[in-house]
Short mmCIF file of C-alpha atoms in Angstrom, two decimals:
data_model
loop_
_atom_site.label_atom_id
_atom_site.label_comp_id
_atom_site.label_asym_id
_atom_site.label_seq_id
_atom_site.Cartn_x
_atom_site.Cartn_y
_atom_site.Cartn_z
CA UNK N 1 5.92 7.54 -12.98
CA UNK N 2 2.50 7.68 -10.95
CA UNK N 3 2.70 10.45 -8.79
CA UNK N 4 0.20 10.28 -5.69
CA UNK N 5 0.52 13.73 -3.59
CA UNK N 6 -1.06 14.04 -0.59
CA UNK N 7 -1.02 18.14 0.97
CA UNK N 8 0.86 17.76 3.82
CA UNK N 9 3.57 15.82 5.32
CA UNK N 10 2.98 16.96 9.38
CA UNK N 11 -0.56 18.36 10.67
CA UNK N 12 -1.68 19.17 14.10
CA UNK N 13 -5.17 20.00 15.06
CA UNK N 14 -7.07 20.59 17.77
CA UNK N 15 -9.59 18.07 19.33
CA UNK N 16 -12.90 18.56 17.69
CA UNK N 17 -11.54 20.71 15.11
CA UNK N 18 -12.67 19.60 11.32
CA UNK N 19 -9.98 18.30 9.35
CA UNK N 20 -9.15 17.79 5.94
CA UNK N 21 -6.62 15.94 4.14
CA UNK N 22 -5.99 16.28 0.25
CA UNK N 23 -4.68 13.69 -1.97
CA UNK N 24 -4.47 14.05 -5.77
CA UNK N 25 -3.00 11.59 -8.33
CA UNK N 26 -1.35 12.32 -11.65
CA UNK N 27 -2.27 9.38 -13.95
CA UNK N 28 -5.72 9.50 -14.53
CA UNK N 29 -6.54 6.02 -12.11
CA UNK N 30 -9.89 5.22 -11.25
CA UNK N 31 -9.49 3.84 -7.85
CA UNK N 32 -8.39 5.82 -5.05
CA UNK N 33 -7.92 5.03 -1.15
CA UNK N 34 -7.52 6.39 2.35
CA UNK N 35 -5.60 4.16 4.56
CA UNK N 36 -4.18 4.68 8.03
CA UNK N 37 -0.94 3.34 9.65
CA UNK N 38 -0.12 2.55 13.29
CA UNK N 39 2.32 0.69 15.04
CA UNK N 40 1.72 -2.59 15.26
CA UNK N 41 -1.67 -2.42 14.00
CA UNK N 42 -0.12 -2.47 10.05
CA UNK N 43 -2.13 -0.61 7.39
CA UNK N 44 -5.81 -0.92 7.76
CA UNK N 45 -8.35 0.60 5.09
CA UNK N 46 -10.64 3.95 5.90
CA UNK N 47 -12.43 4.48 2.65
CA UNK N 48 -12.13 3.51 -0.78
CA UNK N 49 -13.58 4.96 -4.60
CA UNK N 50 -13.71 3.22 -7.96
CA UNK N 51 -15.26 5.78 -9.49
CA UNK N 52 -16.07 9.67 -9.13
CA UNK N 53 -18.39 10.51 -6.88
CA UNK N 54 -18.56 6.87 -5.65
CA UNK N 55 -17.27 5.30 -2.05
CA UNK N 56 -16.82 2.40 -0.49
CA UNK N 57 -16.41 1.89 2.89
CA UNK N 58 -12.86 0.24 4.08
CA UNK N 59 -12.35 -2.03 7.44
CA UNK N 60 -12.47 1.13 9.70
CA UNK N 61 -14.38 3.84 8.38
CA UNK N 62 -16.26 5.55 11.41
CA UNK N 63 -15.44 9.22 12.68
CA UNK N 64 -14.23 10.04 8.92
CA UNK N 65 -16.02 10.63 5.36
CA UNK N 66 -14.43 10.65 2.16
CA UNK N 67 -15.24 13.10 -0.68
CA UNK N 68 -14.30 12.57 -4.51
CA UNK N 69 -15.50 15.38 -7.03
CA UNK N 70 -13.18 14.88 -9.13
CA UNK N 71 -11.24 11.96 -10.29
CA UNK N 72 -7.57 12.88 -9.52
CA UNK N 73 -9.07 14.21 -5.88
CA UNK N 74 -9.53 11.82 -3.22
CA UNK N 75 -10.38 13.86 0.01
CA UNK N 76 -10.40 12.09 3.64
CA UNK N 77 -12.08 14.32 6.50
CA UNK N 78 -12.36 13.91 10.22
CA UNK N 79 -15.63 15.18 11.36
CA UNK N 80 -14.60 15.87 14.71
CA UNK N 81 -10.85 15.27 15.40
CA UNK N 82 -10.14 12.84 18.37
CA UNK N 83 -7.20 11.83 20.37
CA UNK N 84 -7.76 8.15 18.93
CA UNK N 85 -7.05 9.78 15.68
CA UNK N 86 -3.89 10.71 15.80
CA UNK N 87 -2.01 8.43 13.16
CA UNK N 88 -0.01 8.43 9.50
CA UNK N 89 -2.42 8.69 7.03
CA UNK N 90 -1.96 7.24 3.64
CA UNK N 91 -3.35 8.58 -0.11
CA UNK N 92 -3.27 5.92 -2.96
CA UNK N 93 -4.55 4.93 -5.92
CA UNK N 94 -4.39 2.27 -8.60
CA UNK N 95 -5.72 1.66 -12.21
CA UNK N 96 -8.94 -0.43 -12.23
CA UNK N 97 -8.43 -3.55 -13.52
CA UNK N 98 -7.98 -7.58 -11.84
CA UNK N 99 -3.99 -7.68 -12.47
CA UNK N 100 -3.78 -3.78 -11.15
CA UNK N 101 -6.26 -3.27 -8.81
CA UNK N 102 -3.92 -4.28 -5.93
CA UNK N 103 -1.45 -2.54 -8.31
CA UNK N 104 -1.09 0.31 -5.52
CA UNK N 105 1.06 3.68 -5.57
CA UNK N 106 1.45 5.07 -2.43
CA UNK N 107 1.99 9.01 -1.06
CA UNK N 108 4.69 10.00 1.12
CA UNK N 109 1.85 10.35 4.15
CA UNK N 110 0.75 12.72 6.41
CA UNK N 111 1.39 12.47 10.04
CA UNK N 112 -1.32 13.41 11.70
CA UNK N 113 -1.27 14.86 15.33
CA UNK N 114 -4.54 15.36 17.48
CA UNK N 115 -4.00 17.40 20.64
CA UNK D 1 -7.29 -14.03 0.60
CA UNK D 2 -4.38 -16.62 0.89
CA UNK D 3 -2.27 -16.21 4.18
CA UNK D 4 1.52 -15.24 3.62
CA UNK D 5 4.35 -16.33 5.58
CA UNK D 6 7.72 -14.67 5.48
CA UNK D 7 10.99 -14.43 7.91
CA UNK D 8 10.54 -10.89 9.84
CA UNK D 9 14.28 -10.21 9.16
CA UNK D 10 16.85 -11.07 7.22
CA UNK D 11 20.17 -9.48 6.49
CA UNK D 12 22.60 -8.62 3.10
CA UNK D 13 25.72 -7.57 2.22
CA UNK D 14 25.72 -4.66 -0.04
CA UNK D 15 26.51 -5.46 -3.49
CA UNK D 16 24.87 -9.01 -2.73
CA UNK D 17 21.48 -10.52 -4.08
CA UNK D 18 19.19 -10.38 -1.63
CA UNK D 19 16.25 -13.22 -1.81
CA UNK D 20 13.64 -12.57 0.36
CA UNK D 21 11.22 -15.65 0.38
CA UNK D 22 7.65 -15.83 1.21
CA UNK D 23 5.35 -18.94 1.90
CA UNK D 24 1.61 -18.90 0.11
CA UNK D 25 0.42 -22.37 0.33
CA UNK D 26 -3.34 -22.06 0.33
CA UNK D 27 -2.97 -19.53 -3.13
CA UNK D 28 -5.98 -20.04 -5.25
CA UNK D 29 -5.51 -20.21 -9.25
CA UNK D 30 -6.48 -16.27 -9.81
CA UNK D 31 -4.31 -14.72 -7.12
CA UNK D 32 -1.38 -12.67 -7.98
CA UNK D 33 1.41 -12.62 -5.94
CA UNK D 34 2.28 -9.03 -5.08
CA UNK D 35 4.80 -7.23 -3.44
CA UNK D 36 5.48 -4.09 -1.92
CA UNK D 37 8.20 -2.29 0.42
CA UNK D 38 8.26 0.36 2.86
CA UNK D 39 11.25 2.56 3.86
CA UNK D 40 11.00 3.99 7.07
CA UNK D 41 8.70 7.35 7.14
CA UNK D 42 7.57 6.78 4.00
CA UNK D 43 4.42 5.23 2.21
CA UNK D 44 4.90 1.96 0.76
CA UNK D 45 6.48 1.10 -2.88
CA UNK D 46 5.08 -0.68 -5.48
CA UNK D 47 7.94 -3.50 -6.62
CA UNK D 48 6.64 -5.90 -8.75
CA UNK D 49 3.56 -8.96 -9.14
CA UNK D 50 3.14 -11.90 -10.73
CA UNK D 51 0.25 -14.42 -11.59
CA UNK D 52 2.51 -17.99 -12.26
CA UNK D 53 5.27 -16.80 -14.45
CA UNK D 54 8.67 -15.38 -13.31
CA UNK D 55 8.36 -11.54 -13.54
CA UNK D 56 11.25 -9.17 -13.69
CA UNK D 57 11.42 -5.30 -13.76
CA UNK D 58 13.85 -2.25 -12.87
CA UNK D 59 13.37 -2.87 -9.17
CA UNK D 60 13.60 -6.86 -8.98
CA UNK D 61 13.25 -10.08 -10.00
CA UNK D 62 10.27 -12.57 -9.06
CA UNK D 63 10.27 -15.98 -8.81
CA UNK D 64 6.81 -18.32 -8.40
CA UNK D 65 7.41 -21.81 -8.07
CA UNK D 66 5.17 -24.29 -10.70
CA UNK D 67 2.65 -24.91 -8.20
CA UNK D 68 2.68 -21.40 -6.90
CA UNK D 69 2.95 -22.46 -3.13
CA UNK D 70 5.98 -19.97 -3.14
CA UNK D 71 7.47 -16.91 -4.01
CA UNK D 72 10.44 -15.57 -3.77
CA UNK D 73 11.55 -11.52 -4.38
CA UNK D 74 15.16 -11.33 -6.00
CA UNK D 75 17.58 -7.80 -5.49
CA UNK D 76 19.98 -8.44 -7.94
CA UNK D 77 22.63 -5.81 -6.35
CA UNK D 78 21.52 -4.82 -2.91
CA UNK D 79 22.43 -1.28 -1.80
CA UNK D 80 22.05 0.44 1.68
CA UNK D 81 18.86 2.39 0.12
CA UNK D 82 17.12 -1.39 -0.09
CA UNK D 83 16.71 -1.57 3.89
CA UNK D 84 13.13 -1.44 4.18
CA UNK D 85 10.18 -3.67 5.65
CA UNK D 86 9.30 -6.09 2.29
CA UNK D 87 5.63 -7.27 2.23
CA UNK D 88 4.53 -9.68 0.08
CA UNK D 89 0.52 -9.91 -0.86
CA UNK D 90 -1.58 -12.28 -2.35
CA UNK D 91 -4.67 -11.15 -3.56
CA UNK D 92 -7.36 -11.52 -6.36
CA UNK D 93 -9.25 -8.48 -6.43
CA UNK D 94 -12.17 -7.05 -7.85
CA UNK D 95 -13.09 -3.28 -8.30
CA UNK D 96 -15.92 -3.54 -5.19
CA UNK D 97 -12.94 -4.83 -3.07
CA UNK D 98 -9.83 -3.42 -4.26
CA UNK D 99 -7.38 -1.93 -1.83
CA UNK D 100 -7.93 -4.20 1.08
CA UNK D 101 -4.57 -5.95 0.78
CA UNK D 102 -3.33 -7.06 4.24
CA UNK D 103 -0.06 -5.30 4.66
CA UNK D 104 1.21 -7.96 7.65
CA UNK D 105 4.41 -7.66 9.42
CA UNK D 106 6.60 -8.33 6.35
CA UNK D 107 10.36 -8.88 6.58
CA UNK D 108 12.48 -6.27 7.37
CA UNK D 109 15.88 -6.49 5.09
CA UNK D 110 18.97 -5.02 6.51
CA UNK D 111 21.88 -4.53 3.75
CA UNK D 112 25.00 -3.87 5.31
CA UNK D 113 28.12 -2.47 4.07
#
């Protein structure tokens, strides 16, 4: 089974602080994604990469970038942290191809707390 | 993208199929059918997709009708662990657009003892 891990399950941070939040896959997919979920407001797409050191930007991607150096590592990082940020934040990734593509495997989220 | 319809709740018996249906009328002839659930607290789970031919797995059955309008998402044996928000995507995607799937409201499927 595709394992998707992202680093933690609960953060809290400090308005302004720089934040970082780690996601690595297990079976060797090309395309990786950020994705943040609020009530109400369903999932909606921060950042997306079909290929190492390449991104795409999703539906919502201002206040965060997106580093991948490697291609199991898909990084998401908040600049400067906000209130408005405060969400679940969600790691996946999928093998590139038009049947899989939307072929997505989730991780367990981080809920993420800005103070 | 194709808009998707479905009930936002429906309830099962445990031990019961549960069908969860979902409406894609305006499908175009390379979109798969996807679909997905979410248990609460949790990311969402991959459960199964299908171009135009019935598709089963582990997890579930699925069932396109011939002129793909409709779908519908078969648990064979529902247990308590199967209450979760079900969405159901339709999508054709290419690698510059991948991942922007509209998770909607979905229906939420209660199984009850």
């Amino acid at each position: 089974d595709v394992k998707v891990t992202q680093s933690s399950r609960y953060l809290v941070k400090r308005t302004g602080e720089k934040v970082f939040l780690e996601c690595v896959q297990d079976m060797d997919h090309e395309n990786m994604f950020w994705y943040r979920q609020d009530p109400g407001l369903g999932l909606r797409l921060i950042y997306f990469s079909y290929d190492v050191k390449m991104k795409e930007k999703g539906d919502i991607p201002e206040g965060y970038s997106v580093s991948r150096e490697k291609k199991e590592r898909f990084s998401l990082i908040l600049e400067s942290a906000s209130t408005n940020q405060t969400s679940m934040y969600l790691c996946a990734s999928s093998l590139a191809g038009p049947a899989t593509n939307e072929k997505l495997f989730f991780g367990s989220g981080t809920q993420l707390s800005v103070l | 993208d194709a808009k998707t319809t479905q009930p936002p709740s429906m309830d099962c018996a445990e031990g019961r199929a549960a069908n969860l249906p979902c409406n894609h009328s305006t499908i175009s002839g390379n979109e798969y059918v996807y679909w997905y659930r979410q248990i609460h607290s949790q990311g969402p789970q991959y459960i199964i997709h299908g171009l135009k031919n019935n598709e089963t797995n582990e997890m579930a059955s699925l069932i396109i009708t011939e002129d793909r309008k409709s779908s519908t998402l078969i648990l064979p044996h529902a247990t308590l662990r199967d209450t979760a928000v079900y969405y159901c995507i339709v999508r054709v995607a290419m690698v510059t657009n991948a991942g922007k799937s509209t998770f909607g409201d979905g229906t939420t499927l209660t199984v009850k003892p």
